[in-house]
Coordinates of C-alpha atoms and ligand atoms in Angstrom, one line a residue:
M219 CA 11.1 18.2 -32.6
K220 CA 9.4 14.9 -34.3
I221 CA 10.6 11.8 -32.9
R222 CA 12.3 9.9 -36.3
I223 CA 13.5 6.9 -34.2
P224 CA 10.6 5.6 -31.8
V225 CA 11.4 3.4 -28.5
Y226 CA 9.1 0.5 -29.6
R227 CA 8.2 0.1 -32.7
P228 CA 6.6 -3.2 -34.3
T229 CA 8.4 -5.0 -37.6
I230 CA 5.3 -5.3 -40.0
E231 CA 6.4 -6.6 -43.4
E232 CA 4.8 -7.9 -46.6
E233 CA 3.5 -11.2 -44.9
E234 CA 1.7 -9.6 -42.1
L235 CA -0.2 -7.4 -44.7
R236 CA -0.9 -10.1 -46.9
A237 CA -2.4 -12.3 -44.0
A238 CA -4.3 -9.2 -42.5
R239 CA -5.9 -9.0 -45.9
S240 CA -6.7 -12.4 -46.8
V241 CA -8.6 -12.5 -43.4
L242 CA -10.5 -9.5 -44.4
E243 CA -11.5 -11.2 -47.8
S244 CA -12.5 -14.2 -45.7
R245 CA -15.2 -12.4 -44.3
W246 CA -14.5 -14.6 -41.0
L247 CA -12.8 -12.1 -38.7
G248 CA -13.6 -13.4 -35.3
M249 CA -12.3 -16.4 -32.9
G250 CA -12.0 -19.4 -35.5
A251 CA -9.5 -21.7 -37.3
L252 CA -6.6 -19.1 -37.4
V253 CA -6.6 -18.3 -33.5
E254 CA -6.2 -22.3 -33.1
E255 CA -3.6 -22.6 -35.2
F256 CA -1.7 -19.6 -33.5
E257 CA -2.1 -21.5 -30.1
K258 CA -1.1 -24.5 -31.9
Q259 CA 2.2 -23.1 -33.6
T260 CA 2.8 -20.8 -30.1
A261 CA 2.7 -23.9 -28.1
A262 CA 4.9 -25.7 -30.3
V263 CA 7.6 -23.0 -30.5
I264 CA 8.0 -22.8 -26.4
G265 CA 7.3 -26.6 -25.7
A266 CA 4.0 -26.1 -23.8
R267 CA 1.3 -28.5 -23.1
H268 CA -1.7 -25.6 -23.2
V269 CA -2.0 -22.0 -24.9
I270 CA -5.0 -20.1 -24.7
A271 CA -5.2 -16.8 -26.8
V272 CA -7.3 -14.2 -25.4
S273 CA -7.5 -10.6 -26.0
N274 CA -4.3 -9.3 -24.4
C275 CA -1.8 -10.0 -21.6
T276 CA -3.7 -7.8 -18.7
A277 CA -7.0 -10.0 -19.3
A278 CA -4.7 -13.1 -19.5
L279 CA -3.2 -12.0 -16.0
W280 CA -6.9 -11.0 -14.5
M281 CA -8.3 -14.6 -15.9
T282 CA -5.3 -16.8 -14.4
L283 CA -5.7 -15.3 -11.2
Q284 CA -9.5 -16.2 -11.2
A285 CA -9.2 -19.1 -12.4
L286 CA -6.9 -20.2 -9.6
G287 CA -9.5 -19.1 -7.1
V288 CA -7.4 -15.9 -6.2
K289 CA -9.7 -13.5 -4.4
A290 CA -10.6 -10.8 -2.0
G291 CA -8.7 -11.0 1.1
D292 CA -5.9 -12.5 -0.4
E293 CA -2.2 -10.9 -1.1
V294 CA -0.6 -11.6 -4.3
I295 CA 3.2 -10.6 -4.2
V296 CA 4.5 -8.3 -7.6
P297 CA 7.5 -6.3 -8.1
S298 CA 6.6 -2.4 -8.2
M299 CA 8.8 -2.2 -11.1
T300 CA 5.9 -3.6 -13.5
Y301 CA 3.4 -1.9 -16.1
V302 CA 0.4 -1.2 -14.1
S303 CA -1.4 -4.2 -15.9
T304 CA 0.2 -6.8 -13.1
P305 CA -1.2 -5.1 -10.2
Q306 CA -4.4 -4.0 -11.9
A307 CA -5.0 -7.8 -12.5
V308 CA -4.8 -8.2 -8.7
L309 CA -6.8 -5.5 -8.0
A310 CA -9.6 -7.1 -10.7
V311 CA -10.3 -10.3 -8.6
G312 CA -10.3 -8.3 -5.3
A313 CA -7.1 -9.4 -3.9
K314 CA -4.5 -6.9 -2.5
P315 CA -1.2 -6.6 -4.6
V316 CA 1.7 -6.5 -2.5
F317 CA 5.0 -5.0 -3.6
C318 CA 8.0 -6.3 -4.0
E319 CA 11.6 -4.9 -4.9
V320 CA 14.0 -5.9 -8.0
R321 CA 17.4 -6.6 -8.5
E322 CA 19.4 -3.4 -9.1
Q323 CA 21.8 -5.3 -11.4
D324 CA 19.0 -6.4 -13.7
L325 CA 15.5 -5.1 -12.9
L326 CA 14.2 -8.7 -11.9
M327 CA 12.1 -9.8 -8.7
D328 CA 14.5 -9.8 -6.0
P329 CA 13.6 -13.7 -4.4
E330 CA 14.6 -12.8 -1.0
D331 CA 12.6 -9.7 -0.7
V332 CA 9.6 -11.8 -2.0
A333 CA 10.4 -14.0 1.0
R334 CA 10.1 -11.1 3.5
R335 CA 6.7 -10.3 2.3
I336 CA 5.1 -13.5 2.4
T337 CA 2.1 -13.6 5.1
F338 CA -0.5 -16.2 5.7
K339 CA -2.2 -14.2 3.2
T340 CA -0.1 -14.9 0.3
A341 CA -2.0 -16.5 -2.4
A342 CA 0.5 -16.0 -5.2
V343 CA 3.4 -14.4 -6.5
I344 CA 3.9 -12.9 -10.2
A345 CA 7.1 -13.3 -11.7
V346 CA 7.7 -10.6 -14.1
H347 CA 10.3 -11.3 -16.5
Y348 CA 11.4 -7.6 -17.2
G349 CA 13.0 -6.9 -20.6
G350 CA 12.9 -10.3 -21.8
R351 CA 15.4 -11.7 -19.0
I352 CA 13.9 -14.6 -16.7
C353 CA 13.5 -14.3 -13.0
D354 CA 15.5 -16.6 -11.0
M355 CA 12.7 -19.1 -10.6
S356 CA 14.6 -21.7 -8.8
A357 CA 15.4 -19.2 -6.1
L358 CA 11.8 -17.8 -6.4
R359 CA 10.7 -21.2 -5.6
R360 CA 13.3 -22.0 -2.6
A361 CA 12.1 -18.3 -1.4
L362 CA 8.1 -19.8 -0.9
G363 CA 9.4 -22.4 1.2
G364 CA 6.9 -25.2 0.3
K365 CA 4.3 -22.9 1.1
K366 CA 1.0 -23.8 -1.0
I367 CA 1.4 -20.4 -3.2
W368 CA 0.8 -20.1 -6.7
I369 CA 3.5 -18.7 -9.2
L370 CA 2.6 -17.0 -12.1
E371 CA 4.7 -15.7 -14.8
D372 CA 4.1 -12.1 -16.4
A373 CA 5.9 -13.4 -19.3
A374 CA 4.6 -9.9 -21.3
H375 CA 8.2 -9.0 -22.5
A376 CA 9.8 -12.7 -22.8
F377 CA 8.3 -14.7 -25.5
G378 CA 11.0 -16.1 -27.3
S379 CA 13.2 -16.2 -24.3
R380 CA 14.7 -19.4 -22.7
C381 CA 16.8 -20.5 -19.5
T382 CA 18.0 -23.9 -18.7
E383 CA 14.7 -25.3 -17.7
G384 CA 12.5 -24.1 -20.7
Y385 CA 10.9 -21.3 -22.1
A386 CA 9.7 -18.1 -20.3
G387 CA 5.8 -18.7 -19.8
T388 CA 6.1 -23.0 -19.3
L389 CA 8.1 -22.2 -16.0
A390 CA 5.5 -22.3 -13.2
D391 CA 1.8 -22.9 -12.5
A392 CA 0.8 -20.3 -15.4
G393 CA 2.0 -18.0 -17.8
C394 CA 0.8 -14.9 -19.7
L395 CA 1.7 -13.7 -22.7
S396 CA 1.6 -10.4 -24.6
F397 CA 1.3 -9.7 -28.5
D398 CA 0.6 -6.2 -28.3
P399 CA 2.0 -3.8 -30.9
I400 CA 5.1 -3.1 -29.1
K401 CA 5.9 -6.8 -27.8
N402 CA 8.3 -9.4 -29.2
I403 CA 5.9 -10.4 -32.1
T404 CA 2.7 -8.6 -32.1
C405 CA -1.0 -9.9 -33.4
G406 CA -1.5 -6.2 -33.4
E407 CA -3.4 -6.9 -29.9
G408 CA -3.5 -10.2 -28.3
G409 CA -2.1 -12.2 -25.5
A410 CA -2.0 -15.8 -24.1
I411 CA -2.1 -18.2 -21.1
V412 CA 0.1 -21.2 -20.8
T413 CA -0.2 -23.6 -18.6
G414 CA 0.3 -27.6 -18.4
D415 CA -3.1 -28.3 -16.1
D416 CA -5.6 -29.6 -18.3
A417 CA -8.5 -28.5 -16.2
L418 CA -7.4 -25.2 -15.6
A419 CA -6.7 -24.9 -19.6
A420 CA -10.6 -26.1 -20.0
R421 CA -11.8 -23.5 -17.7
L422 CA -9.9 -20.6 -19.3
R423 CA -10.8 -21.6 -22.7
R424 CA -14.7 -21.2 -21.3
M425 CA -13.6 -17.6 -19.6
R426 CA -12.3 -16.0 -22.4
N427 CA -15.9 -16.6 -24.3
V428 CA -18.4 -15.1 -21.5
G429 CA -18.7 -19.1 -20.3
V430 CA -19.6 -20.5 -23.4
D431 CA -18.8 -24.2 -23.7
T432 CA -17.8 -24.5 -27.6
D433 CA -17.4 -21.5 -29.6
T434 CA -19.0 -20.2 -32.5
W435 CA -16.3 -21.5 -34.9
R436 CA -16.2 -25.4 -33.7
R437 CA -20.1 -25.0 -33.5
L438 CA -20.3 -24.8 -37.4
S439 CA -19.6 -28.4 -37.8
T440 CA -22.2 -29.9 -35.5
E441 CA -25.8 -30.5 -36.2
R442 CA -27.1 -27.8 -33.9
P443 CA -24.7 -24.8 -34.4
W444 CA -26.9 -22.5 -32.7
Y445 CA -26.6 -24.6 -29.3
Y446 CA -24.5 -23.4 -26.6
E447 CA -24.2 -23.9 -22.7
V448 CA -22.9 -21.3 -20.2
S449 CA -21.4 -23.3 -17.1
E450 CA -18.4 -20.7 -16.3
T451 CA -18.2 -16.9 -15.2
G452 CA -16.8 -15.2 -17.8
L453 CA -16.1 -12.1 -19.8
R454 CA -15.6 -11.5 -23.4
N455 CA -11.5 -11.7 -24.0
V456 CA -11.2 -13.7 -27.1
M457 CA -8.5 -13.1 -29.7
A458 CA -9.8 -12.7 -33.0
D459 CA -8.4 -14.7 -36.5
M460 CA -8.0 -11.0 -37.8
N461 CA -5.1 -10.5 -35.1
A462 CA -3.8 -14.1 -35.1
S463 CA -3.4 -13.9 -38.9
I464 CA -0.7 -11.3 -38.3
G465 CA 1.0 -13.8 -35.0
L466 CA 0.9 -16.6 -37.4
A467 CA 3.2 -14.4 -39.6
Q468 CA 5.0 -13.2 -37.3
L469 CA 6.0 -16.3 -35.4
P470 CA 8.4 -17.9 -38.4
K471 CA 10.6 -14.8 -37.8
L472 CA 11.0 -15.1 -34.3
E473 CA 14.5 -16.1 -34.3
R474 CA 15.2 -13.6 -36.9
F475 CA 13.9 -10.9 -34.9
R476 CA 15.8 -12.2 -31.8
Q477 CA 19.0 -12.3 -33.3
R478 CA 18.9 -8.5 -34.6
R479 CA 17.9 -7.7 -31.2
L480 CA 20.5 -9.4 -29.8
E481 CA 22.7 -7.4 -32.0
I482 CA 21.8 -3.8 -30.9
V483 CA 22.0 -5.1 -27.4
R484 CA 26.0 -6.0 -27.5
Q485 CA 26.8 -2.7 -29.8
Y486 CA 24.6 -0.6 -27.5
D487 CA 26.6 -2.3 -24.4
E488 CA 29.8 -2.4 -26.1
A489 CA 29.2 1.4 -26.9
F490 CA 28.1 2.6 -23.5
R491 CA 30.5 0.3 -20.9
E492 CA 32.7 2.9 -20.7
L493 CA 31.1 5.9 -21.1
L494 CA 30.9 8.5 -18.0
G495 CA 27.8 9.1 -16.1
I496 CA 26.2 6.0 -18.0
Q497 CA 25.5 2.7 -16.3
T498 CA 24.5 -0.3 -18.0
L499 CA 22.8 -2.9 -16.8
D500 CA 24.8 -6.0 -15.7
H501 CA 22.3 -8.5 -17.8
E502 CA 22.6 -11.9 -19.0
I503 CA 21.4 -12.1 -22.6
E504 CA 22.2 -15.8 -23.3
G505 CA 18.8 -17.3 -24.6
V506 CA 17.1 -14.0 -24.3
F507 CA 14.7 -12.4 -26.7
P508 CA 15.5 -8.6 -25.3
H509 CA 12.2 -6.9 -25.1
N510 CA 14.0 -3.1 -24.6
Y511 CA 17.3 -1.8 -23.9
V512 CA 17.3 0.1 -20.7
V513 CA 20.6 2.3 -19.1
R514 CA 21.0 4.7 -16.2
A515 CA 21.7 8.1 -16.0
G516 CA 22.4 9.1 -12.0
G517 CA 22.9 12.4 -10.9
G518 CA 19.6 13.8 -11.7
R519 CA 20.4 13.8 -15.0
R520 CA 17.9 11.2 -16.7
D521 CA 15.2 13.7 -18.0
R522 CA 18.1 16.2 -19.4
M523 CA 19.0 12.9 -21.1
I524 CA 15.8 12.5 -22.7
R525 CA 15.3 15.9 -23.9
E526 CA 18.4 16.2 -25.6
L527 CA 17.8 12.8 -27.4
A528 CA 14.2 14.0 -28.1
Q529 CA 15.7 17.2 -29.6
R530 CA 17.6 15.1 -32.0
G531 CA 14.7 12.7 -33.0
I532 CA 15.2 10.0 -30.8
G533 CA 12.6 8.3 -28.7
T534 CA 12.9 7.2 -25.0
G535 CA 10.5 5.9 -22.5
V536 CA 10.8 5.3 -18.2
H537 CA 10.0 1.5 -18.1
F538 CA 8.3 1.6 -15.5
I539 CA 6.8 4.5 -12.7
P540 CA 7.0 2.3 -9.9
C541 CA 3.3 1.1 -9.4
H542 CA 3.2 2.1 -5.4
M543 CA 4.2 5.5 -6.3
Q544 CA 0.5 6.1 -8.2
P545 CA -2.3 7.2 -6.5
L546 CA -4.3 4.0 -7.0
F547 CA -1.8 2.0 -5.3
A548 CA 0.4 4.2 -2.9
A549 CA 0.4 3.1 0.3
P550 CA 1.4 5.3 3.4
G551 CA 4.7 3.4 4.9
V552 CA 5.6 1.4 1.6
R553 CA 8.9 2.1 0.8
L554 CA 10.9 0.1 -2.1
P555 CA 14.5 2.1 -2.0
V556 CA 15.9 0.0 -4.7
T557 CA 12.9 0.6 -7.0
E558 CA 12.8 4.1 -6.4
R559 CA 16.4 5.1 -7.0
L560 CA 16.0 3.0 -10.3
Y561 CA 12.9 4.9 -10.8
E562 CA 15.3 8.2 -10.7
E563 CA 17.8 7.0 -13.5
I564 CA 16.4 4.5 -15.8
V565 CA 15.9 5.1 -19.6
S566 CA 14.9 2.9 -22.3
L567 CA 16.6 3.6 -25.6
P568 CA 15.2 2.7 -29.2
L569 CA 15.0 -1.3 -29.7
A570 CA 13.5 -2.9 -32.2
S571 CA 14.1 -6.2 -34.7
D572 CA 14.0 -3.7 -37.5
L573 CA 16.1 -1.1 -36.4
T574 CA 18.7 -0.3 -39.4
Q575 CA 22.6 0.1 -38.4
E576 CA 22.1 3.8 -39.2
E577 CA 19.8 4.0 -36.6
A578 CA 21.6 2.2 -34.0
A579 CA 24.8 4.3 -34.9
E580 CA 22.6 7.5 -34.5
V581 CA 21.3 6.2 -30.8
I582 CA 24.8 5.8 -29.9
A583 CA 25.9 9.0 -31.4
A584 CA 23.1 10.7 -29.5
V585 CA 24.1 9.2 -25.7
R586 CA 27.9 9.6 -26.4
E587 CA 27.2 13.4 -27.0
F588 CA 25.2 13.7 -24.0
A589 CA 27.6 11.9 -21.5
N590 CA 30.6 14.0 -23.1
G591 CA 28.1 17.5 -22.6
G592 CA 29.5 17.0 -19.1
N593 CA 27.3 16.5 -15.6
Ligands
PLP181 C1 5.3 -5.9 -17.6 C2 4.0 -6.4 -18.5 N1 2.9 -7.2 -17.9 C3 1.6 -7.2 -18.9 C4 1.8 -6.2 -19.9 C5 0.1 -5.9 -20.5 O1 -0.1 -6.7 -21.5 P1 -1.1 -6.0 -22.8 O2 -0.6 -4.8 -23.4 O3 -1.2 -7.6 -23.7 O4 -2.1 -6.2 -22.1 C6 2.3 -5.4 -20.0 C7 2.3 -4.3 -21.3 O5 3.3 -3.2 -21.7 C8 3.8 -5.1 -19.4 O6 4.8 -4.4 -19.6

């Protein structure tokens, strides 16, 4: 059966098509004025001092760890319930990911478990704002007990989410955002690093562009546009104007997208709350930009639910396969019972900023039918 309602899809409208076309017509496709404008507007939306646009959030995480000096011999605490990008970034700087538990009710990093896993080698903690919900940052800070440990936000799911302290990405030493095709807004592909630290920002700007001091676009208006200096280690992780143009068309729609997703989340919550054998998350949605919608189907019924929905053309996902269960990261003796139990039960249902009422109703009907179909 063909999937008609995918679990994720980007919302692409006339503005995005026009923006991309005009970049192609301009013949300046690479990093230039539009990337700068995208950084400026993104910073204004979330109240950040610096936003450095990069190729994707995986690169953003790796570059930030590297720029903060996290290195071989260090440990970095990350939840196992995340996409592999988070621990891969840790491996990329030669450090060791130490996996921690998430809270059963909302799949967010468990600060008490973080506290248990701190050693003298802990150099950083990466707070993953799963599903757009923001980790309890004050509990996390308390868990670190005043030790010099960097806190990074993996805000790949949480662009546009806010709490009383501010927007996701601005709540720690640095935050990493994703604008890949299925994120809250998209650039096609893209990511960004958010920081309040001037020196760190300057370093990251060089790092994203093979260590070159000034980028090609900026050099165009100098006397010697061909001249550059290299003063930093770095790979090529720039965002291109082609991608920034799509992001610039999406940014003004952020609140509309958020409101539509909240509407769907409320409808799903309402419809599924009383269903036998289906458990909704106990999520706080105030201020949240919901990235995904997860329910739990316990008693070994999760895979059947996925199959039955697929038979009706409805796409689902499992976010995520715990990283500590992947061959690359598996370590003898590492057990995370809450995460492992959640993994058996979680299903992500379709959520998109342009999901129609008819589509949402189809999803609800299919989940109801599955739940009423017995055990
Ligand atoms: C929690 C989390 N962190 C990081 C990433 C990486 O983002 P990107 O695709 O922009 O590299 C993802 C991507 O899905 C993610 O889910």
